[in-house]
CSV table of C-alpha atoms and ligand atoms in Angstrom, one decimal:
chain,number,residue,atom,x,y,z
U,210,MET,CA,92.3,64.3,104.3
U,211,PRO,CA,89.8,62.5,102.0
U,212,GLU,CA,90.6,61.8,98.3
U,213,VAL,CA,90.0,64.7,96.1
U,214,LYS,CA,88.5,64.0,93.0
U,215,THR,CA,87.8,67.5,91.9
U,216,ILE,CA,88.4,70.8,92.8
U,217,ALA,CA,84.9,71.7,94.0
U,218,ASP,CA,85.4,68.3,96.5
U,219,LEU,CA,88.2,70.3,97.9
U,220,ARG,CA,88.5,71.1,101.6
U,221,ILE,CA,90.4,73.2,103.9
U,222,ASP,CA,92.7,71.2,107.0
U,223,ASN,CA,90.6,73.1,110.1
U,224,GLY,CA,92.9,71.2,112.2
U,225,ARG,CA,95.7,73.4,110.7
U,226,LEU,CA,93.9,76.4,111.3
U,227,CYS,CA,93.1,76.2,114.5
U,228,ARG,CA,96.4,75.4,115.5
U,229,ARG,CA,97.7,78.5,113.6
U,230,ILE,CA,95.0,80.7,115.5
U,231,ALA,CA,96.1,78.9,118.6
U,232,GLU,CA,99.8,79.7,117.8
U,233,LEU,CA,99.5,83.1,116.8
U,234,ALA,CA,97.1,84.1,120.0
U,235,GLU,CA,100.2,83.4,121.8
U,236,THR,CA,101.7,86.4,120.4
U,237,GLY,CA,100.5,89.4,122.6
U,238,ALA,CA,98.5,87.1,124.8
U,239,ILE,CA,96.5,88.5,127.7
U,240,GLU,CA,94.6,86.7,130.9
U,241,GLY,CA,91.4,85.2,129.3
U,242,ASP,CA,92.3,84.0,126.1
U,243,GLY,CA,92.6,87.4,124.5
U,244,VAL,CA,95.4,89.1,123.0
U,245,CYS,CA,96.9,92.5,122.8
U,246,ARG,CA,98.3,93.5,119.6
U,247,LEU,CA,98.3,96.9,119.2
U,248,ALA,CA,99.5,98.4,116.1
U,249,LEU,CA,103.1,98.4,115.8
U,250,SER,CA,103.7,97.6,119.3
U,251,ASP,CA,106.3,94.8,120.1
U,252,GLU,CA,103.5,92.1,120.3
U,253,ASP,CA,102.1,93.1,116.7
U,254,ARG,CA,105.7,92.6,115.1
U,255,GLU,CA,105.9,89.4,117.0
U,256,GLY,CA,102.4,88.4,115.3
U,257,ARG,CA,103.8,90.0,112.1
U,258,ASP,CA,107.1,87.6,112.3
U,259,LEU,CA,105.2,84.7,113.0
U,260,VAL,CA,102.6,85.1,110.1
U,261,CYS,CA,105.6,86.0,107.9
U,262,GLN,CA,107.4,82.9,108.4
U,263,TRP,CA,103.9,80.8,107.4
U,264,MET,CA,103.8,82.6,104.1
U,265,LYS,CA,107.4,82.0,103.5
U,266,GLN,CA,107.4,78.2,104.3
U,267,LEU,CA,104.2,77.8,102.2
U,268,GLY,CA,106.6,79.1,99.2
U,269,MET,CA,104.6,82.5,99.0
U,270,ARG,CA,106.4,85.9,97.5
U,271,VAL,CA,106.4,88.4,100.8
U,272,SER,CA,106.2,91.7,99.9
U,273,VAL,CA,105.9,94.9,102.7
U,274,ASP,CA,105.1,98.2,101.4
U,275,ARG,CA,105.7,101.5,102.7
U,276,ILE,CA,103.1,101.6,105.3
U,277,GLY,CA,104.1,98.1,106.4
U,278,ASN,CA,101.2,96.3,104.8
U,279,VAL,CA,102.5,92.7,104.0
U,280,VAL,CA,101.2,90.7,101.1
U,281,ALA,CA,102.3,87.2,100.0
U,282,TYR,CA,101.8,85.7,96.4
U,283,ARG,CA,101.3,82.6,94.8
U,284,ASP,CA,102.0,82.6,91.3
U,285,GLY,CA,99.0,81.5,88.9
U,286,LEU,CA,99.3,80.2,85.5
U,287,GLU,CA,99.0,83.4,83.9
U,288,ASP,CA,100.5,86.6,84.9
U,289,VAL,CA,96.8,88.7,85.7
U,290,ALA,CA,95.6,90.5,88.4
U,291,PRO,CA,95.2,88.2,91.8
U,292,VAL,CA,92.3,87.0,93.6
U,293,MET,CA,93.2,88.9,96.8
U,294,THR,CA,92.2,88.0,100.5
U,295,GLY,CA,93.3,89.1,104.2
U,296,SER,CA,92.5,91.2,107.1
U,297,HIS,CA,95.2,92.3,110.1
U,298,VAL,CA,96.9,90.9,113.0
U,299,ASP,CA,97.0,94.1,115.3
U,300,SER,CA,94.3,94.1,117.8
U,301,VAL,CA,92.5,96.5,120.5
U,302,ALA,CA,94.1,96.4,123.9
U,303,SER,CA,91.4,94.0,125.2
U,304,GLY,CA,91.2,91.7,122.0
U,305,GLY,CA,90.0,88.5,121.0
U,306,ARG,CA,92.0,85.8,119.2
U,307,TYR,CA,89.7,85.5,116.1
U,308,ASP,CA,89.3,89.2,115.2
U,309,GLY,CA,91.3,89.8,112.0
U,310,ALA,CA,93.4,86.6,112.2
U,311,LEU,CA,90.7,84.6,111.1
U,312,GLY,CA,90.7,86.1,107.8
U,313,VAL,CA,94.6,86.4,107.4
U,314,LEU,CA,95.2,82.6,108.8
U,315,ALA,CA,92.1,81.1,106.3
U,316,GLY,CA,93.8,82.9,103.7
U,317,LEU,CA,97.0,81.1,104.2
U,318,GLU,CA,94.7,77.5,105.0
U,319,VAL,CA,93.9,77.9,101.1
U,320,ILE,CA,97.1,78.1,100.0
U,321,ALA,CA,98.2,75.4,102.1
U,322,ARG,CA,95.4,73.3,100.9
U,323,LEU,CA,96.1,74.3,97.6
U,324,ASN,CA,99.9,73.2,97.8
U,325,ASP,CA,99.0,69.9,99.5
U,326,ALA,CA,96.4,69.0,96.6
U,327,GLY,CA,98.9,70.2,93.9
U,328,VAL,CA,96.3,72.5,92.4
U,329,SER,CA,97.4,75.5,90.5
U,330,THR,CA,95.3,78.4,89.5
U,331,ARG,CA,94.8,80.5,86.2
U,332,ARG,CA,95.1,83.8,88.4
U,333,PRO,CA,97.7,84.5,91.3
U,334,LEU,CA,96.3,84.6,94.5
U,335,ALA,CA,97.4,86.9,97.2
U,336,VAL,CA,96.9,86.6,101.1
U,337,GLY,CA,97.4,90.4,103.0
U,338,PHE,CA,97.6,91.3,106.2
U,339,PHE,CA,96.8,95.2,106.8
U,340,THR,CA,98.6,97.8,109.1
U,341,ASN,CA,96.6,99.1,112.0
U,342,GLU,CA,92.9,98.3,110.6
U,343,GLU,CA,91.9,98.4,114.6
U,344,GLY,CA,92.7,102.3,114.8
U,345,ALA,CA,93.2,101.5,118.6
U,346,ARG,CA,96.3,103.1,118.7
U,347,PHE,CA,96.5,105.0,115.8
U,348,ALA,CA,93.7,106.8,113.7
U,349,PRO,CA,92.0,106.3,111.5
U,350,ASP,CA,91.2,102.7,111.6
U,351,MET,CA,91.3,100.5,108.0
U,352,MET,CA,94.7,102.8,107.6
U,353,GLY,CA,96.9,100.2,105.6
U,354,SER,CA,94.3,99.1,103.4
U,355,GLY,CA,93.3,102.4,102.9
U,356,VAL,CA,96.4,103.8,101.9
U,357,HIS,CA,97.4,100.6,99.9
U,358,GLN,CA,93.9,101.5,98.0
U,359,GLY,CA,94.6,105.2,97.5
U,360,ALA,CA,92.1,106.4,99.9
U,361,LEU,CA,94.2,107.4,102.3
U,362,ASP,CA,97.7,109.7,102.0
U,363,LEU,CA,100.9,107.8,103.0
U,364,ASP,CA,102.5,110.8,104.1
U,365,GLU,CA,100.0,111.9,106.6
U,366,MET,CA,99.4,108.5,107.8
U,367,LEU,CA,103.1,108.1,108.4
U,368,ALA,CA,103.1,111.3,110.5
U,369,SER,CA,100.2,110.3,112.1
U,370,THR,CA,100.4,110.4,116.3
U,371,SER,CA,99.6,107.4,118.8
U,372,ILE,CA,97.8,107.5,121.8
U,373,ASP,CA,101.2,107.1,123.3
U,374,GLY,CA,102.7,109.8,121.6
U,375,LYS,CA,104.7,107.7,119.2
U,376,ILE,CA,105.3,108.7,115.4
U,377,LEU,CA,103.7,106.0,112.8
U,378,GLY,CA,106.7,106.0,110.6
U,379,GLU,CA,109.2,105.4,113.3
U,380,GLU,CA,107.4,102.8,114.9
U,381,LEU,CA,107.2,101.0,111.5
U,382,LYS,CA,110.8,101.3,111.4
U,383,ARG,CA,111.6,100.4,115.2
U,384,ILE,CA,109.7,96.9,114.4
U,385,GLY,CA,111.1,96.8,110.7
U,386,TYR,CA,108.2,96.7,108.8
U,387,ASP,CA,108.9,100.2,107.0
U,388,GLY,CA,109.1,97.9,103.4
U,389,ALA,CA,110.0,99.4,100.2
U,390,THR,CA,107.1,98.3,98.0
U,391,GLY,CA,105.2,101.5,96.8
U,392,VAL,CA,101.5,101.9,97.5
U,393,ASN,CA,98.3,103.1,95.8
U,394,GLN,CA,99.7,101.1,92.8
U,395,PHE,CA,97.9,97.5,93.2
U,396,ARG,CA,94.6,96.5,92.1
U,397,ALA,CA,93.4,93.3,93.1
U,398,HIS,CA,90.8,91.2,90.4
U,399,CYS,CA,88.4,90.8,93.6
U,400,PHE,CA,88.9,90.9,97.2
U,401,ILE,CA,87.2,88.4,99.8
U,402,GLU,CA,87.9,88.7,103.4
U,403,LEU,CA,86.9,86.1,105.9
U,404,HIS,CA,85.8,87.7,109.5
U,405,VAL,CA,83.8,86.9,112.7
U,406,GLU,CA,80.7,88.8,112.7
U,407,GLN,CA,81.3,90.4,116.5
U,408,GLY,CA,78.0,90.7,116.7
U,409,PRO,CA,74.9,88.8,117.9
U,410,VAL,CA,72.9,88.1,114.4
U,411,LEU,CA,74.1,84.8,113.1
U,412,GLU,CA,74.2,82.7,116.2
U,413,GLN,CA,70.6,83.8,117.4
U,414,GLU,CA,69.3,83.0,114.1
U,415,ALA,CA,71.0,79.8,113.8
U,416,ILE,CA,72.5,80.3,110.6
U,417,GLY,CA,76.0,79.4,109.6
U,418,ILE,CA,77.5,82.1,107.0
U,419,GLY,CA,76.9,85.7,106.8
U,420,ALA,CA,77.4,87.3,103.0
U,421,VAL,CA,78.0,90.6,104.0
U,422,THR,CA,76.4,93.1,101.4
U,423,GLY,CA,78.3,96.4,103.0
U,424,VAL,CA,79.9,98.3,105.8
U,425,GLN,CA,78.2,101.3,107.9
U,426,GLY,CA,80.0,104.7,108.0
U,427,ILE,CA,82.0,105.8,110.7
U,428,SER,CA,82.6,108.8,112.1
U,429,TRP,CA,85.0,109.1,115.0
U,430,THR,CA,85.7,112.7,116.8
U,431,GLU,CA,88.0,113.6,119.9
U,432,TYR,CA,87.1,116.7,121.9
U,433,ARG,CA,89.5,118.6,123.8
U,434,ILE,CA,87.6,120.2,126.7
U,435,ASP,CA,89.3,123.2,128.7
U,436,GLY,CA,87.7,124.2,131.7
U,437,ILE,CA,88.8,125.9,135.1
U,438,SER,CA,90.2,123.9,138.0
U,439,ASN,CA,88.9,124.7,141.2
U,440,HIS,CA,88.0,123.6,144.6
U,441,ALA,CA,85.2,121.0,145.0
U,442,GLY,CA,83.5,122.5,148.0
U,443,THR,CA,84.0,126.1,147.9
U,444,THR,CA,83.0,126.8,144.0
U,445,PRO,CA,79.1,127.5,144.0
U,446,MET,CA,77.8,125.5,141.0
U,447,HIS,CA,76.7,128.4,139.3
U,448,LEU,CA,80.4,129.9,139.1
U,449,ARG,CA,82.1,126.6,137.8
U,450,HIS,CA,83.8,125.8,134.5
U,451,ASP,CA,83.9,121.9,134.5
U,452,ALA,CA,85.5,120.2,132.0
U,453,GLY,CA,84.5,116.7,133.7
U,454,TYR,CA,80.5,117.9,133.6
U,455,VAL,CA,81.1,118.8,129.9
U,456,ALA,CA,82.4,115.6,129.2
U,457,ALA,CA,79.7,113.4,130.6
U,458,ALA,CA,76.9,115.8,129.2
U,459,ILE,CA,78.2,115.0,125.8
U,460,ALA,CA,78.4,111.3,126.3
U,461,VAL,CA,74.9,111.2,127.7
U,462,GLU,CA,73.8,113.3,124.6
U,463,ALA,CA,75.4,110.9,122.3
U,464,ARG,CA,73.6,108.4,123.6
U,465,ARG,CA,70.4,110.1,123.5
U,466,ILE,CA,71.1,111.0,119.7
U,467,ALA,CA,71.6,107.3,118.9
U,468,THR,CA,68.4,106.1,120.8
U,469,ASP,CA,66.0,109.2,119.5
U,470,MET,CA,67.6,108.1,116.1
U,471,GLY,CA,67.1,104.6,116.0
U,472,GLY,CA,67.7,102.3,113.1
U,473,SER,CA,71.4,101.4,112.5
U,474,GLN,CA,72.6,104.7,114.3
U,475,VAL,CA,75.0,103.6,117.3
U,476,ALA,CA,77.1,105.7,119.3
U,477,THR,CA,80.0,105.3,121.7
U,478,VAL,CA,82.0,107.1,124.2
U,479,GLY,CA,85.0,105.0,124.6
U,480,ALA,CA,87.4,107.0,126.0
U,481,ILE,CA,87.3,109.7,128.3
U,482,GLU,CA,90.5,111.3,130.5
U,483,LEU,CA,90.2,113.8,133.3
U,484,VAL,CA,92.7,116.0,134.5
U,485,PRO,CA,94.0,116.0,137.3
U,486,ASN,CA,91.1,113.2,137.9
U,487,LEU,CA,91.1,113.8,141.4
U,488,VAL,CA,88.0,113.4,144.3
U,489,ASN,CA,87.9,116.8,145.2
U,490,VAL,CA,89.6,118.9,142.4
U,491,ILE,CA,86.9,120.7,139.5
U,492,ALA,CA,88.5,118.7,136.3
U,493,ARG,CA,90.4,121.5,134.0
U,494,GLN,CA,90.8,119.2,131.2
U,495,ALA,CA,88.9,116.6,129.6
U,496,LEU,CA,90.0,114.6,126.5
U,497,MET,CA,87.3,112.1,125.1
U,498,THR,CA,86.2,110.5,121.7
U,499,VAL,CA,82.8,109.8,120.5
U,500,ASP,CA,82.4,106.9,117.7
U,501,LEU,CA,79.1,107.3,115.7
U,502,ARG,CA,78.3,105.0,113.1
U,503,ASN,CA,74.9,104.5,110.4
U,504,MET,CA,74.4,102.3,107.4
U,505,ASP,CA,72.8,105.7,105.7
U,506,GLU,CA,75.4,108.4,105.1
U,507,ALA,CA,72.4,111.2,105.4
U,508,ARG,CA,71.2,109.8,108.9
U,509,LEU,CA,74.9,109.7,109.8
U,510,GLN,CA,75.4,113.4,108.7
U,511,SER,CA,72.2,114.5,110.9
U,512,ALA,CA,73.6,112.4,114.0
U,513,GLU,CA,76.9,114.6,113.6
U,514,GLN,CA,75.1,117.7,113.2
U,515,ARG,CA,72.7,117.2,116.0
U,516,LEU,CA,75.8,116.4,118.4
U,517,ALA,CA,78.0,119.2,117.0
U,518,GLU,CA,75.0,121.6,118.0
U,519,PHE,CA,75.1,120.6,121.6
U,520,VAL,CA,78.9,120.9,121.7
U,521,GLY,CA,78.4,124.4,120.7
U,522,ALA,CA,75.7,125.2,123.0
U,523,ILE,CA,77.2,123.7,126.2
U,524,GLU,CA,80.7,125.0,125.5
U,525,ALA,CA,78.6,128.5,125.5
U,526,SER,CA,76.7,127.6,128.7
U,527,GLU,CA,79.4,126.1,131.0
U,528,GLY,CA,82.1,128.7,129.8
U,529,VAL,CA,84.4,126.5,128.5
U,530,GLU,CA,86.8,125.7,125.4
U,531,ILE,CA,86.1,122.9,123.3
U,532,SER,CA,88.7,122.0,120.5
U,533,GLN,CA,88.0,118.8,118.0
U,534,ARG,CA,89.9,116.6,115.8
U,535,ARG,CA,88.7,114.4,113.3
U,536,LEU,CA,90.3,110.8,114.0
U,537,ALA,CA,88.3,109.0,111.4
U,538,ARG,CA,85.6,109.3,108.5
U,539,PHE,CA,84.2,106.7,106.1
U,540,GLU,CA,81.1,106.7,104.0
U,541,PRO,CA,79.0,103.6,104.3
U,542,VAL,CA,80.2,101.2,101.6
U,543,ALA,CA,78.5,98.4,99.8
U,544,PHE,CA,79.8,95.6,98.5
U,545,ASP,CA,79.8,94.3,94.8
U,546,GLY,CA,76.6,92.2,94.1
U,547,ALA,CA,78.3,89.7,92.1
U,548,MET,CA,80.7,88.7,94.7
U,549,VAL,CA,78.0,88.9,97.8
U,550,ALA,CA,76.2,86.2,95.4
U,551,LEU,CA,78.9,84.2,95.0
U,552,VAL,CA,79.3,84.0,98.7
U,553,GLU,CA,75.7,83.2,99.5
U,554,GLU,CA,75.6,80.5,96.3
U,555,THR,CA,78.9,79.1,97.6
U,556,ALA,CA,77.9,78.8,101.0
U,557,THR,CA,74.4,77.1,100.1
U,558,SER,CA,76.2,74.4,97.7
U,559,LEU,CA,78.3,73.5,100.4
U,560,GLY,CA,75.5,72.8,102.3
U,561,PHE,CA,75.3,75.9,105.0
U,562,SER,CA,72.8,78.3,105.8
U,563,CYS,CA,73.3,81.4,104.9
U,564,LYS,CA,71.8,85.4,105.2
U,565,ARG,CA,72.6,88.4,103.5
U,566,MET,CA,73.6,91.2,106.2
U,567,PRO,CA,75.6,94.4,106.9
U,568,SER,CA,78.6,94.8,108.9
U,569,GLY,CA,78.5,97.3,112.0
U,570,ALA,CA,82.3,97.1,112.3
U,571,GLY,CA,84.6,98.5,109.9
U,572,HIS,CA,87.0,96.0,108.1
U,573,ASP,CA,89.8,95.9,105.3
U,574,ALA,CA,87.6,94.9,102.8
U,575,GLN,CA,85.6,97.8,102.7
U,576,MET,CA,88.4,99.8,101.4
U,577,PHE,CA,89.1,97.5,98.9
U,578,ALA,CA,85.8,98.0,97.6
U,579,PRO,CA,85.8,101.5,95.4
U,580,ASN,CA,88.3,99.8,93.3
U,581,SER,CA,87.8,95.9,92.9
U,582,PRO,CA,84.8,93.6,93.2
U,583,THR,CA,84.7,92.9,97.1
U,584,ALA,CA,82.6,90.9,99.8
U,585,MET,CA,83.3,89.4,103.0
U,586,ILE,CA,82.1,86.0,104.6
U,587,PHE,CA,81.3,86.4,108.2
U,588,VAL,CA,81.0,83.4,110.9
U,589,PRO,CA,78.8,83.6,114.2
U,590,SER,CA,80.4,84.9,117.3
U,591,LYS,CA,79.3,83.6,120.3
U,592,ASP,CA,77.0,85.9,122.4
U,593,GLY,CA,77.7,88.3,119.7
U,594,ILE,CA,81.1,89.5,121.8
U,595,SER,CA,84.1,91.1,120.2
U,596,HIS,CA,86.8,93.7,120.8
U,597,ASN,CA,86.6,91.5,124.4
U,598,VAL,CA,88.6,88.4,125.4
U,599,ALA,CA,85.9,86.2,125.8
U,600,GLU,CA,85.5,86.2,121.8
U,601,PHE,CA,84.6,83.3,120.3
U,602,THR,CA,83.8,80.9,117.4
U,603,ALA,CA,83.7,77.3,117.4
U,604,ALA,CA,86.0,75.1,115.4
U,605,PRO,CA,83.3,74.0,113.2
U,606,GLU,CA,81.8,77.4,112.2
U,607,LEU,CA,85.4,78.4,111.1
U,608,GLU,CA,85.9,75.4,109.4
U,609,ALA,CA,82.4,76.6,107.1
U,610,GLY,CA,83.8,80.1,106.5
U,611,ALA,CA,87.3,78.8,105.8
U,612,ASN,CA,85.8,76.5,102.9
U,613,VAL,CA,83.4,79.1,101.4
U,614,LEU,CA,86.5,81.4,101.5
U,615,LEU,CA,88.7,78.7,99.8
U,616,GLN,CA,85.8,78.1,97.2
U,617,VAL,CA,85.1,81.1,96.3
U,618,MET,CA,88.8,82.0,95.8
U,619,LEU,CA,89.0,78.8,93.7
U,620,ASN,CA,85.9,80.2,91.9
U,621,LYS,CA,87.2,83.5,91.2
U,622,ALA,CA,91.0,82.5,90.4
U,623,SER,CA,89.6,80.7,87.1
U,624,SER,CA,87.7,83.2,86.0
T,974,GLV,C1,87.3,98.5,113.3
T,974,GLV,O1,87.5,97.2,113.7
T,974,GLV,C2,86.4,99.1,113.8
T,974,GLV,O2,84.8,98.8,114.0
T,974,GLV,O3,86.2,100.0,115.1
T,975,MN,MN1,88.8,93.3,112.4
T,976,MN,MN1,88.5,95.1,115.7
């Protein structure tokens, strides 16, 4: 490392950051360089244990709260609210190695570099990883950070059931992360999260850093459609109560709503299960999810309403019963103007091109935004690919993002 004359010259050790990313990716590794660390699985526990070990090696005080969030502290010169960073260690089942991991490990690299350089900060620094950010095994997403910041109810979340029929509170105990620290008591001085973009914009425009202005609203619904099984060859079309057909029609309508509305409206049917799922049997049941997102709350509500009207109409016309369960609902979030400007100024002063942009994905930072000045730093994702084992961000791009994180944290820690 070159000699550091001023704090502004301090840079992260990217070799160490990349080695940690590679080592964490060995936990829950799956074919194609990806990871499967579904929340509170054995693989998530392994990833958590490794990150906790690194936190302790860095001399940090590690606390685990009642929803399993892990927050590690480095003392400041004064006992005041900390500058906080962090993200998540859990992944979707087909996850890449950067989603979440980058934000946590870059936070640890900031601490490691300050330790190496013997730098003390006025404010304490905190690096956290939050339970079940993905929402892939338990809903909703951003669960740990939501409970941490008081937006979601602890007991309700502890009782939530996974896609494999397990209770969250019991899974927390099983993996040893049912901590004792209370939730919804903690206010950060500010929160800043580094994350891969998970979309194509930065790469397509050849920009190094995204200064994230906010996160779009998220609406997740699970539909259960109950029809009647019958013989595929003998049942005339007009006498069917076909749960499979209804699920397919809802999927097509969700897509049509998004394309009709345009703008930032997106719609995804990521899961459909049919029962009994056989070639010559009309399905008697379908279980499916719809994910709707928009940057604008009113437009998100109109997408929800349009879909609800369609669901009601097809329920009547096909003679099936449809019940629904809300899995997640978060309004769009705007980040703090001064924090976004600080990200932008820091990126520019370090010589990186920078663009203000919204986030299409949900992030832990959005749960901090109502309570503390919050922003995010994005780095490019190759081909815009994420939630896929092929997710990739090149080492110099990771380095740029981590150096912006370091300098933003140093700036806020002296304020
Ligand atoms: C969470 O990562 C989401 O945006 O689905
Ligand atoms: Mn993420
Ligand atoms: Mn994700």
